[in-house]
């Protein structure tokens, strides 16, 4: 965008600020009595937010004010601060138009050898008006620049939370994250206990019974069959125990890294899992662990609940954020509030990341985690 285009957009934004200031003043005068009525207050706040949204569009002509997420109270406060700025902008623009008009008339009349306001065109007068005009033009340009700065400052000051509000919001987020982590760890502990009790323990009991029957057996052919069954149960128990150990913490992450750990997930999935790994360097330990569990849980859900036949895993970096995305061709309908997915959301939130599940009925299901790593 050229300088001329930016200047034209800024002038257009300031010009639009004149009627918007009048509209905001009329709105505040009309809404002031309604603010005293609780039932009407939310309608006033909603209308103030819409006016503030329109102002944000106008401010985009002046440059990005980087303001969003304001509520009705802040919108009303912004309108209170903003309308005098709009009136000031109108006065500055009137001075600009008046100066251009007077200068044009002066140049036109003196150029034709005619007097202007009783003054004959002479060299000293022409030099005097030229210098005065340049000084006034410089002051007018500085006034416009200052007005643009004032418009953006008022928007940020009135619409964005104060440092105290940001601190309180951050404390609330940390408290919620801590509670979420405690809940996620408790759920994981219960699931591990359930897996040990219903899986590994039951297989070990069956193994002990088979060995006991083998010790009491008399027929050689029965003894061979019991030993074969005991061997199968021992292998199954080892497999279950290995699965539980990987759920607690995948030891391969430390020794092999995330890429090889995910390759292990793909091998054990029992279906086609394609991993597109786009990272050039290793991540921090907690980020690697979170990424691993996101993929592991998504693949497990796709196999057990979505009847998927294939899963695609993508891991890449966007700026200072690592994006972990899994997409399956299953029947969809995954519940983000379920134990596994909600636990993942809390794990990602603990790292100030974002977690999203898109799973319409009929599929496909896409699970995305964005993990800050900068």
mmCIF file of C-alpha atoms in Angstrom:
data_model
loop_
_atom_site.group_PDB
_atom_site.id
_atom_site.type_symbol
_atom_site.label_atom_id
_atom_site.label_comp_id
_atom_site.label_asym_id
_atom_site.label_seq_id
_atom_site.Cartn_x
_atom_site.Cartn_y
_atom_site.Cartn_z
ATOM 1 C CA UNK A 1 0.000 0.000 0.000
ATOM 2 C CA UNK A 2 1.484 3.325 -1.036
ATOM 3 C CA UNK A 3 1.791 6.378 1.194
ATOM 4 C CA UNK A 4 -0.882 8.187 -0.821
ATOM 5 C CA UNK A 5 -3.284 5.264 -0.365
ATOM 6 C CA UNK A 6 -2.626 5.125 3.376
ATOM 7 C CA UNK A 7 -3.161 8.885 3.664
ATOM 8 C CA UNK A 8 -6.412 8.637 1.706
ATOM 9 C CA UNK A 9 -7.674 5.793 3.911
ATOM 10 C CA UNK A 10 -6.760 7.726 7.055
ATOM 11 C CA UNK A 11 -8.584 10.844 5.852
ATOM 12 C CA UNK A 12 -11.620 8.736 4.966
ATOM 13 C CA UNK A 13 -11.515 7.136 8.427
ATOM 14 C CA UNK A 14 -11.308 10.513 10.142
ATOM 15 C CA UNK A 15 -14.129 11.892 7.981
ATOM 16 C CA UNK A 16 -16.362 8.950 8.859
ATOM 17 C CA UNK A 17 -15.585 9.621 12.503
ATOM 18 C CA UNK A 18 -17.542 12.895 12.390
ATOM 19 C CA UNK A 19 -21.030 11.431 11.775
ATOM 20 C CA UNK A 20 -20.229 8.429 13.964
ATOM 21 C CA UNK A 21 -19.385 10.783 16.859
ATOM 22 C CA UNK A 22 -22.776 12.469 16.495
ATOM 23 C CA UNK A 23 -24.526 9.089 16.382
ATOM 24 C CA UNK A 24 -22.669 7.950 19.500
ATOM 25 C CA UNK A 25 -23.544 11.151 21.358
ATOM 26 C CA UNK A 26 -27.236 10.727 20.511
ATOM 27 C CA UNK A 27 -27.057 7.065 21.529
ATOM 28 C CA UNK A 28 -25.518 7.907 24.897
ATOM 29 C CA UNK A 29 -28.106 10.592 25.580
ATOM 30 C CA UNK A 30 -30.922 8.170 24.721
ATOM 31 C CA UNK A 31 -29.396 5.194 26.526
ATOM 32 C CA UNK A 32 -28.482 6.965 29.759
ATOM 33 C CA UNK A 33 -31.968 6.568 31.321
ATOM 34 C CA UNK A 34 -32.155 2.941 30.161
ATOM 35 C CA UNK A 35 -28.912 2.081 31.997
ATOM 36 C CA UNK A 36 -30.767 2.631 35.262
ATOM 37 C CA UNK A 37 -33.238 -0.163 34.354
ATOM 38 C CA UNK A 38 -31.670 -3.642 34.822
ATOM 39 C CA UNK A 39 -33.890 -5.327 32.207
ATOM 40 C CA UNK A 40 -33.019 -2.743 29.543
ATOM 41 C CA UNK A 41 -29.327 -2.602 30.401
ATOM 42 C CA UNK A 42 -28.322 -5.664 28.397
ATOM 43 C CA UNK A 43 -29.983 -4.255 25.268
ATOM 44 C CA UNK A 44 -28.027 -1.031 25.732
ATOM 45 C CA UNK A 45 -24.811 -2.998 26.138
ATOM 46 C CA UNK A 46 -25.562 -5.050 23.017
ATOM 47 C CA UNK A 47 -26.190 -1.893 20.977
ATOM 48 C CA UNK A 48 -22.998 -0.325 22.362
ATOM 49 C CA UNK A 49 -21.015 -3.383 21.279
ATOM 50 C CA UNK A 50 -22.416 -3.079 17.758
ATOM 51 C CA UNK A 51 -21.430 0.599 17.627
ATOM 52 C CA UNK A 52 -17.984 -0.286 18.923
ATOM 53 C CA UNK A 53 -17.700 -2.986 16.238
ATOM 54 C CA UNK A 54 -18.487 -0.369 13.596
ATOM 55 C CA UNK A 55 -15.828 1.883 15.095
ATOM 56 C CA UNK A 56 -13.289 -0.951 14.912
ATOM 57 C CA UNK A 57 -14.007 -1.274 11.203
ATOM 58 C CA UNK A 58 -13.516 2.501 10.814
ATOM 59 C CA UNK A 59 -10.295 2.340 12.809
ATOM 60 C CA UNK A 60 -9.015 -0.351 10.445
ATOM 61 C CA UNK A 61 -8.786 2.472 7.885
ATOM 62 C CA UNK A 62 -6.429 4.283 10.231
ATOM 63 C CA UNK A 63 -4.368 1.175 10.988
ATOM 64 C CA UNK A 64 -4.996 -1.889 13.104
ATOM 65 C CA UNK A 65 -5.970 -0.939 16.677
ATOM 66 C CA UNK A 66 -5.517 -4.594 17.781
ATOM 67 C CA UNK A 67 -8.621 -4.566 19.985
ATOM 68 C CA UNK A 68 -11.102 -7.431 20.385
ATOM 69 C CA UNK A 69 -13.075 -9.343 22.973
ATOM 70 C CA UNK A 70 -14.670 -6.337 24.685
ATOM 71 C CA UNK A 71 -17.978 -6.487 26.505
ATOM 72 C CA UNK A 72 -20.910 -4.081 26.730
ATOM 73 C CA UNK A 73 -19.565 -2.101 29.677
ATOM 74 C CA UNK A 74 -16.267 -1.434 27.943
ATOM 75 C CA UNK A 75 -18.124 -0.525 24.742
ATOM 76 C CA UNK A 76 -20.167 2.105 26.626
ATOM 77 C CA UNK A 77 -16.990 3.466 28.217
ATOM 78 C CA UNK A 78 -15.378 3.658 24.785
ATOM 79 C CA UNK A 79 -18.322 5.599 23.330
ATOM 80 C CA UNK A 80 -18.146 8.065 26.232
ATOM 81 C CA UNK A 81 -14.483 8.715 25.527
ATOM 82 C CA UNK A 82 -14.721 8.585 21.772
ATOM 83 C CA UNK A 83 -17.388 11.098 20.775
ATOM 84 C CA UNK A 84 -15.350 14.202 21.885
ATOM 85 C CA UNK A 85 -12.447 12.848 19.814
ATOM 86 C CA UNK A 86 -14.786 12.665 16.837
ATOM 87 C CA UNK A 87 -15.812 16.299 17.334
ATOM 88 C CA UNK A 88 -12.130 17.265 17.570
ATOM 89 C CA UNK A 89 -11.476 15.378 14.340
ATOM 90 C CA UNK A 90 -14.288 17.289 12.669
ATOM 91 C CA UNK A 91 -12.731 20.614 13.674
ATOM 92 C CA UNK A 92 -9.307 19.548 12.379
ATOM 93 C CA UNK A 93 -10.792 18.485 9.039
ATOM 94 C CA UNK A 94 -12.759 21.740 8.765
ATOM 95 C CA UNK A 95 -9.521 23.664 9.245
ATOM 96 C CA UNK A 96 -7.873 21.554 6.541
ATOM 97 C CA UNK A 97 -10.701 22.121 4.055
ATOM 98 C CA UNK A 98 -10.851 25.833 4.892
ATOM 99 C CA UNK A 99 -7.105 26.255 4.440
ATOM 100 C CA UNK A 100 -7.146 24.445 1.101
ATOM 101 C CA UNK A 101 -10.089 26.565 -0.049
ATOM 102 C CA UNK A 102 -8.488 29.877 0.944
ATOM 103 C CA UNK A 103 -5.148 28.922 -0.595
ATOM 104 C CA UNK A 104 -6.835 27.870 -3.839
ATOM 105 C CA UNK A 105 -8.802 31.133 -4.091
ATOM 106 C CA UNK A 106 -5.678 33.165 -3.306
ATOM 107 C CA UNK A 107 -3.647 31.396 -5.970
ATOM 108 C CA UNK A 108 -6.480 31.654 -8.511
ATOM 109 C CA UNK A 109 -7.047 35.407 -8.051
ATOM 110 C CA UNK A 110 -3.411 36.414 -7.812
ATOM 111 C CA UNK A 111 -2.582 34.203 -10.751
ATOM 112 C CA UNK A 112 -5.048 36.225 -12.828
ATOM 113 C CA UNK A 113 -3.634 39.534 -11.503
ATOM 114 C CA UNK A 114 -6.758 40.268 -9.427
ATOM 115 C CA UNK A 115 -6.694 41.423 -5.796
ATOM 116 C CA UNK A 116 -7.727 38.991 -3.027
ATOM 117 C CA UNK A 117 -9.614 40.427 -0.089
ATOM 118 C CA UNK A 118 -8.349 43.915 -1.028
ATOM 119 C CA UNK A 119 -4.701 42.821 -1.274
ATOM 120 C CA UNK A 120 -2.831 43.311 -4.512
ATOM 121 C CA UNK A 121 -0.405 40.537 -5.582
ATOM 122 C CA UNK A 122 3.129 41.606 -4.637
ATOM 123 C CA UNK A 123 6.300 39.576 -4.174
ATOM 124 C CA UNK A 124 6.629 40.262 -0.409
ATOM 125 C CA UNK A 125 2.971 39.329 0.194
ATOM 126 C CA UNK A 126 3.263 36.186 -1.933
ATOM 127 C CA UNK A 127 6.378 35.125 -0.009
ATOM 128 C CA UNK A 128 4.647 35.862 3.292
ATOM 129 C CA UNK A 129 1.551 33.788 2.432
ATOM 130 C CA UNK A 130 3.669 30.954 1.037
ATOM 131 C CA UNK A 131 5.678 30.659 4.247
ATOM 132 C CA UNK A 132 2.557 30.996 6.419
ATOM 133 C CA UNK A 133 0.742 28.404 4.309
ATOM 134 C CA UNK A 134 3.569 25.888 4.607
ATOM 135 C CA UNK A 135 3.712 26.333 8.383
ATOM 136 C CA UNK A 136 -0.051 25.924 8.705
ATOM 137 C CA UNK A 137 0.016 22.856 6.422
ATOM 138 C CA UNK A 138 2.748 21.297 8.569
ATOM 139 C CA UNK A 139 0.738 21.970 11.752
ATOM 140 C CA UNK A 140 -2.387 20.561 10.102
ATOM 141 C CA UNK A 141 -0.560 17.360 9.096
ATOM 142 C CA UNK A 142 0.810 16.995 12.631
ATOM 143 C CA UNK A 143 -2.715 17.513 13.946
ATOM 144 C CA UNK A 144 -4.029 14.729 11.700
ATOM 145 C CA UNK A 145 -1.244 12.370 12.763
ATOM 146 C CA UNK A 146 -1.935 13.165 16.408
ATOM 147 C CA UNK A 147 -5.631 12.628 15.865
ATOM 148 C CA UNK A 148 -5.035 9.169 14.383
ATOM 149 C CA UNK A 149 -2.812 8.299 17.346
ATOM 150 C CA UNK A 150 -5.442 9.590 19.775
ATOM 151 C CA UNK A 151 -8.204 7.545 18.091
ATOM 152 C CA UNK A 152 -6.211 4.306 18.400
ATOM 153 C CA UNK A 153 -5.111 5.084 21.970
ATOM 154 C CA UNK A 154 -8.700 5.721 23.100
ATOM 155 C CA UNK A 155 -9.816 2.421 21.559
ATOM 156 C CA UNK A 156 -7.067 0.402 23.248
ATOM 157 C CA UNK A 157 -7.417 2.218 26.567
ATOM 158 C CA UNK A 158 -11.201 1.957 26.790
ATOM 159 C CA UNK A 159 -11.832 -1.448 25.226
ATOM 160 C CA UNK A 160 -8.943 -3.590 26.435
ATOM 161 C CA UNK A 161 -8.763 -4.887 30.012
ATOM 162 C CA UNK A 162 -6.520 -3.109 32.487
ATOM 163 C CA UNK A 163 -3.350 -4.748 33.793
ATOM 164 C CA UNK A 164 -5.187 -5.632 37.008
ATOM 165 C CA UNK A 165 -8.027 -7.271 35.070
ATOM 166 C CA UNK A 166 -5.525 -9.188 32.932
ATOM 167 C CA UNK A 167 -3.740 -10.375 36.060
ATOM 168 C CA UNK A 168 -7.013 -11.487 37.665
ATOM 169 C CA UNK A 169 -7.999 -13.273 34.452
ATOM 170 C CA UNK A 170 -4.627 -15.024 34.318
ATOM 171 C CA UNK A 171 -4.949 -16.124 37.953
ATOM 172 C CA UNK A 172 -8.401 -17.536 37.204
ATOM 173 C CA UNK A 173 -7.056 -19.407 34.163
ATOM 174 C CA UNK A 174 -4.185 -20.854 36.181
ATOM 175 C CA UNK A 175 -6.551 -21.944 38.951
ATOM 176 C CA UNK A 176 -8.839 -23.631 36.419
ATOM 177 C CA UNK A 177 -5.862 -25.269 34.706
ATOM 178 C CA UNK A 178 -4.508 -26.567 37.993
ATOM 179 C CA UNK A 179 -7.897 -28.024 38.914
ATOM 180 C CA UNK A 180 -8.137 -29.564 35.450
ATOM 181 C CA UNK A 181 -4.731 -31.188 35.764
ATOM 182 C CA UNK A 182 -5.627 -32.643 39.147
ATOM 183 C CA UNK A 183 -8.838 -34.048 37.663
ATOM 184 C CA UNK A 184 -7.021 -35.423 34.601
ATOM 185 C CA UNK A 185 -4.362 -37.111 36.725
ATOM 186 C CA UNK A 186 -7.036 -38.632 38.969
ATOM 187 C CA UNK A 187 -8.952 -39.947 35.948
ATOM 188 C CA UNK A 188 -5.773 -41.395 34.479
ATOM 189 C CA UNK A 189 -4.919 -43.068 37.774
ATOM 190 C CA UNK A 190 -8.388 -44.637 37.922
ATOM 191 C CA UNK A 191 -8.077 -45.869 34.356
ATOM 192 C CA UNK A 192 -4.702 -47.435 35.063
ATOM 193 C CA UNK A 193 -6.100 -49.119 38.182
ATOM 194 C CA UNK A 194 -9.043 -50.414 36.133
ATOM 195 C CA UNK A 195 -6.730 -51.733 33.408
ATOM 196 C CA UNK A 196 -4.522 -53.477 35.982
ATOM 197 C CA UNK A 197 -7.504 -54.947 37.838
ATOM 198 C CA UNK A 198 -9.641 -56.009 34.891
ATOM 199 C CA UNK A 199 -6.841 -56.879 32.494
ATOM 200 C CA UNK A 200 -3.455 -57.850 33.863
ATOM 201 C CA UNK A 201 -4.721 -59.166 37.201
ATOM 202 C CA UNK A 202 -7.376 -61.350 35.595
ATOM 203 C CA UNK A 203 -4.872 -62.842 33.180
ATOM 204 C CA UNK A 204 -2.416 -63.577 35.998
ATOM 205 C CA UNK A 205 -5.213 -65.299 37.967
ATOM 206 C CA UNK A 206 -6.042 -67.408 34.912
ATOM 207 C CA UNK A 207 -2.345 -68.192 34.478
ATOM 208 C CA UNK A 208 -2.053 -69.310 38.102
ATOM 209 C CA UNK A 209 -5.112 -71.551 37.718
ATOM 210 C CA UNK A 210 -3.712 -73.140 34.567
ATOM 211 C CA UNK A 211 -0.374 -73.824 36.247
ATOM 212 C CA UNK A 212 -2.179 -75.299 39.266
ATOM 213 C CA UNK A 213 -4.251 -77.596 37.036
ATOM 214 C CA UNK A 214 -1.069 -78.625 35.221
ATOM 215 C CA UNK A 215 0.602 -79.552 38.512
ATOM 216 C CA UNK A 216 -2.400 -81.668 39.527
ATOM 217 C CA UNK A 217 -2.835 -83.237 36.086
ATOM 218 C CA UNK A 218 -2.013 -86.870 35.368
ATOM 219 C CA UNK A 219 -2.456 -87.250 31.587
ATOM 220 C CA UNK A 220 0.513 -86.057 29.469
ATOM 221 C CA UNK A 221 -1.733 -84.804 26.657
ATOM 222 C CA UNK A 222 -3.725 -82.639 29.136
ATOM 223 C CA UNK A 223 -0.476 -81.339 30.623
ATOM 224 C CA UNK A 224 0.732 -80.152 27.211
ATOM 225 C CA UNK A 225 -2.571 -78.387 26.511
ATOM 226 C CA UNK A 226 -2.537 -76.652 29.912
ATOM 227 C CA UNK A 227 1.049 -75.498 29.424
ATOM 228 C CA UNK A 228 0.162 -74.116 25.982
ATOM 229 C CA UNK A 229 -2.759 -72.164 27.458
ATOM 230 C CA UNK A 230 -0.550 -70.937 30.308
ATOM 231 C CA UNK A 231 2.028 -69.758 27.805
ATOM 232 C CA UNK A 232 -0.631 -67.854 25.835
ATOM 233 C CA UNK A 233 -1.962 -66.227 29.019
ATOM 234 C CA UNK A 234 1.539 -65.200 30.085
ATOM 235 C CA UNK A 235 2.158 -63.547 26.692
ATOM 236 C CA UNK A 236 -1.208 -61.790 26.820
ATOM 237 C CA UNK A 237 -0.491 -60.569 30.368
ATOM 238 C CA UNK A 238 2.865 -59.188 29.232
ATOM 239 C CA UNK A 239 1.145 -57.403 26.346
ATOM 240 C CA UNK A 240 -1.452 -55.841 28.641
ATOM 241 C CA UNK A 241 1.234 -54.838 31.115
ATOM 242 C CA UNK A 242 3.242 -53.212 28.335
ATOM 243 C CA UNK A 243 0.189 -51.238 27.197
ATOM 244 C CA UNK A 244 -0.419 -49.976 30.718
ATOM 245 C CA UNK A 245 3.237 -48.977 31.076
ATOM 246 C CA UNK A 246 3.089 -47.000 27.800
ATOM 247 C CA UNK A 247 -0.018 -45.203 29.017
ATOM 248 C CA UNK A 248 1.763 -44.110 32.190
ATOM 249 C CA UNK A 249 4.729 -42.724 30.282
ATOM 250 C CA UNK A 250 6.177 -43.819 26.934
ATOM 251 C CA UNK A 251 9.812 -44.522 27.772
ATOM 252 C CA UNK A 252 10.653 -44.362 24.071
ATOM 253 C CA UNK A 253 10.083 -40.612 24.111
ATOM 254 C CA UNK A 254 13.253 -40.051 26.121
ATOM 255 C CA UNK A 255 15.464 -42.425 24.194
ATOM 256 C CA UNK A 256 14.010 -42.356 20.674
ATOM 257 C CA UNK A 257 12.161 -39.068 20.390
ATOM 258 C CA UNK A 258 8.648 -38.174 19.297
ATOM 259 C CA UNK A 259 8.981 -39.360 15.697
ATOM 260 C CA UNK A 260 9.955 -42.935 16.650
ATOM 261 C CA UNK A 261 7.472 -43.033 19.526
ATOM 262 C CA UNK A 262 4.678 -42.151 17.078
ATOM 263 C CA UNK A 263 5.962 -44.800 14.697
ATOM 264 C CA UNK A 264 5.469 -47.267 17.543
ATOM 265 C CA UNK A 265 1.900 -46.023 18.000
ATOM 266 C CA UNK A 266 1.264 -46.557 14.299
ATOM 267 C CA UNK A 267 2.634 -50.120 14.446
ATOM 268 C CA UNK A 268 0.471 -51.082 17.419
ATOM 269 C CA UNK A 269 -2.705 -49.394 16.145
ATOM 270 C CA UNK A 270 -4.020 -52.402 14.221
ATOM 271 C CA UNK A 271 -5.055 -50.198 11.275
ATOM 272 C CA UNK A 272 -3.424 -47.919 8.716
ATOM 273 C CA UNK A 273 -1.853 -44.918 10.449
ATOM 274 C CA UNK A 274 0.141 -42.441 8.337
ATOM 275 C CA UNK A 275 2.390 -39.987 10.173
ATOM 276 C CA UNK A 276 3.560 -36.781 8.474
ATOM 277 C CA UNK A 277 6.269 -35.493 10.770
ATOM 278 C CA UNK A 278 7.347 -31.950 9.861
ATOM 279 C CA UNK A 279 9.560 -30.940 12.776
ATOM 280 C CA UNK A 280 13.277 -30.377 12.295
ATOM 281 C CA UNK A 281 14.303 -30.301 15.953
ATOM 282 C CA UNK A 282 13.242 -31.929 19.194
ATOM 283 C CA UNK A 283 10.629 -30.199 21.325
ATOM 284 C CA UNK A 284 10.631 -29.529 25.037
ATOM 285 C CA UNK A 285 9.832 -32.605 27.095
ATOM 286 C CA UNK A 286 6.374 -31.530 28.250
ATOM 287 C CA UNK A 287 5.383 -30.509 24.703
ATOM 288 C CA UNK A 288 6.579 -33.827 23.259
ATOM 289 C CA UNK A 289 4.659 -35.724 25.922
ATOM 290 C CA UNK A 290 1.444 -33.779 25.277
ATOM 291 C CA UNK A 291 1.775 -34.265 21.509
ATOM 292 C CA UNK A 292 2.343 -37.980 21.987
ATOM 293 C CA UNK A 293 -0.712 -38.456 24.194
ATOM 294 C CA UNK A 294 -2.913 -36.434 21.813
ATOM 295 C CA UNK A 295 -1.983 -38.746 18.923
ATOM 296 C CA UNK A 296 -2.171 -41.875 21.063
ATOM 297 C CA UNK A 297 -5.653 -41.050 22.411
ATOM 298 C CA UNK A 298 -6.979 -40.009 18.996
ATOM 299 C CA UNK A 299 -5.718 -43.214 17.357
ATOM 300 C CA UNK A 300 -7.112 -45.339 20.175
ATOM 301 C CA UNK A 301 -10.520 -43.655 19.915
ATOM 302 C CA UNK A 302 -10.525 -44.079 16.142
ATOM 303 C CA UNK A 303 -9.881 -47.815 16.475
ATOM 304 C CA UNK A 304 -12.158 -48.568 19.443
ATOM 305 C CA UNK A 305 -15.108 -46.210 19.010
ATOM 306 C CA UNK A 306 -15.171 -44.780 15.474
ATOM 307 C CA UNK A 307 -14.606 -48.005 13.518
ATOM 308 C CA UNK A 308 -12.055 -46.141 11.420
ATOM 309 C CA UNK A 309 -9.972 -47.838 8.773
ATOM 310 C CA UNK A 310 -7.241 -45.231 8.465
ATOM 311 C CA UNK A 311 -5.829 -42.334 10.451
ATOM 312 C CA UNK A 312 -3.626 -39.504 9.228
ATOM 313 C CA UNK A 313 -1.377 -37.720 11.707
ATOM 314 C CA UNK A 314 0.212 -34.354 10.922
ATOM 315 C CA UNK A 315 2.765 -32.601 13.114
ATOM 316 C CA UNK A 316 4.223 -29.293 11.983
ATOM 317 C CA UNK A 317 5.251 -25.935 13.305
ATOM 318 C CA UNK A 318 3.545 -22.576 12.644
ATOM 319 C CA UNK A 319 5.648 -19.776 14.083
ATOM 320 C CA UNK A 320 6.078 -20.576 17.757
ATOM 321 C CA UNK A 321 3.221 -23.101 17.844
ATOM 322 C CA UNK A 322 3.393 -26.825 17.179
ATOM 323 C CA UNK A 323 0.222 -28.111 15.525
ATOM 324 C CA UNK A 324 -0.742 -31.742 16.121
ATOM 325 C CA UNK A 325 -3.666 -32.855 13.956
ATOM 326 C CA UNK A 326 -5.179 -36.321 13.567
ATOM 327 C CA UNK A 327 -7.916 -37.146 11.085
ATOM 328 C CA UNK A 328 -9.708 -40.497 10.773
ATOM 329 C CA UNK A 329 -12.290 -41.857 8.339
ATOM 330 C CA UNK A 330 -14.559 -43.227 11.039
ATOM 331 C CA UNK A 331 -18.201 -42.595 11.798
ATOM 332 C CA UNK A 332 -17.624 -39.451 13.878
ATOM 333 C CA UNK A 333 -19.790 -38.380 16.795
ATOM 334 C CA UNK A 334 -16.903 -38.102 19.276
ATOM 335 C CA UNK A 335 -17.871 -36.319 22.499
ATOM 336 C CA UNK A 336 -15.295 -33.672 23.495
ATOM 337 C CA UNK A 337 -16.569 -33.814 27.070
ATOM 338 C CA UNK A 338 -15.728 -37.508 27.355
ATOM 339 C CA UNK A 339 -13.090 -38.645 29.800
ATOM 340 C CA UNK A 340 -10.241 -39.164 27.349
ATOM 341 C CA UNK A 341 -10.723 -36.072 25.176
ATOM 342 C CA UNK A 342 -11.495 -33.753 28.094
ATOM 343 C CA UNK A 343 -8.354 -35.001 29.826
ATOM 344 C CA UNK A 344 -6.360 -34.166 26.700
ATOM 345 C CA UNK A 345 -7.930 -30.700 26.592
ATOM 346 C CA UNK A 346 -6.835 -30.088 30.184
ATOM 347 C CA UNK A 347 -3.333 -31.387 29.466
ATOM 348 C CA UNK A 348 -3.035 -29.029 26.472
ATOM 349 C CA UNK A 349 -4.517 -26.100 28.421
ATOM 350 C CA UNK A 350 -1.874 -26.607 31.116
ATOM 351 C CA UNK A 351 0.700 -25.660 28.455
ATOM 352 C CA UNK A 352 -1.349 -22.596 27.399
ATOM 353 C CA UNK A 353 -2.310 -24.442 24.236
ATOM 354 C CA UNK A 354 -5.606 -24.884 22.422
ATOM 355 C CA UNK A 355 -7.502 -28.112 21.781
ATOM 356 C CA UNK A 356 -10.315 -28.631 19.299
ATOM 357 C CA UNK A 357 -12.404 -31.633 18.259
ATOM 358 C CA UNK A 358 -14.458 -31.624 15.049
ATOM 359 C CA UNK A 359 -16.488 -34.797 14.791
ATOM 360 C CA UNK A 360 -19.855 -34.502 13.021
ATOM 361 C CA UNK A 361 -22.093 -37.599 12.891
ATOM 362 C CA UNK A 362 -20.945 -39.735 9.975
ATOM 363 C CA UNK A 363 -17.402 -38.457 10.270
ATOM 364 C CA UNK A 364 -14.681 -37.711 9.727
ATOM 365 C CA UNK A 365 -13.176 -36.824 13.103
ATOM 366 C CA UNK A 366 -10.413 -34.252 13.354
ATOM 367 C CA UNK A 367 -8.562 -33.641 16.613
ATOM 368 C CA UNK A 368 -6.270 -30.609 16.700
ATOM 369 C CA UNK A 369 -3.922 -29.463 19.429
ATOM 370 C CA UNK A 370 -1.883 -26.263 19.232
ATOM 371 C CA UNK A 371 1.039 -26.262 21.642
ATOM 372 C CA UNK A 372 3.171 -23.135 22.221
ATOM 373 C CA UNK A 373 6.875 -23.912 22.089
ATOM 374 C CA UNK A 374 8.489 -20.490 21.703
#
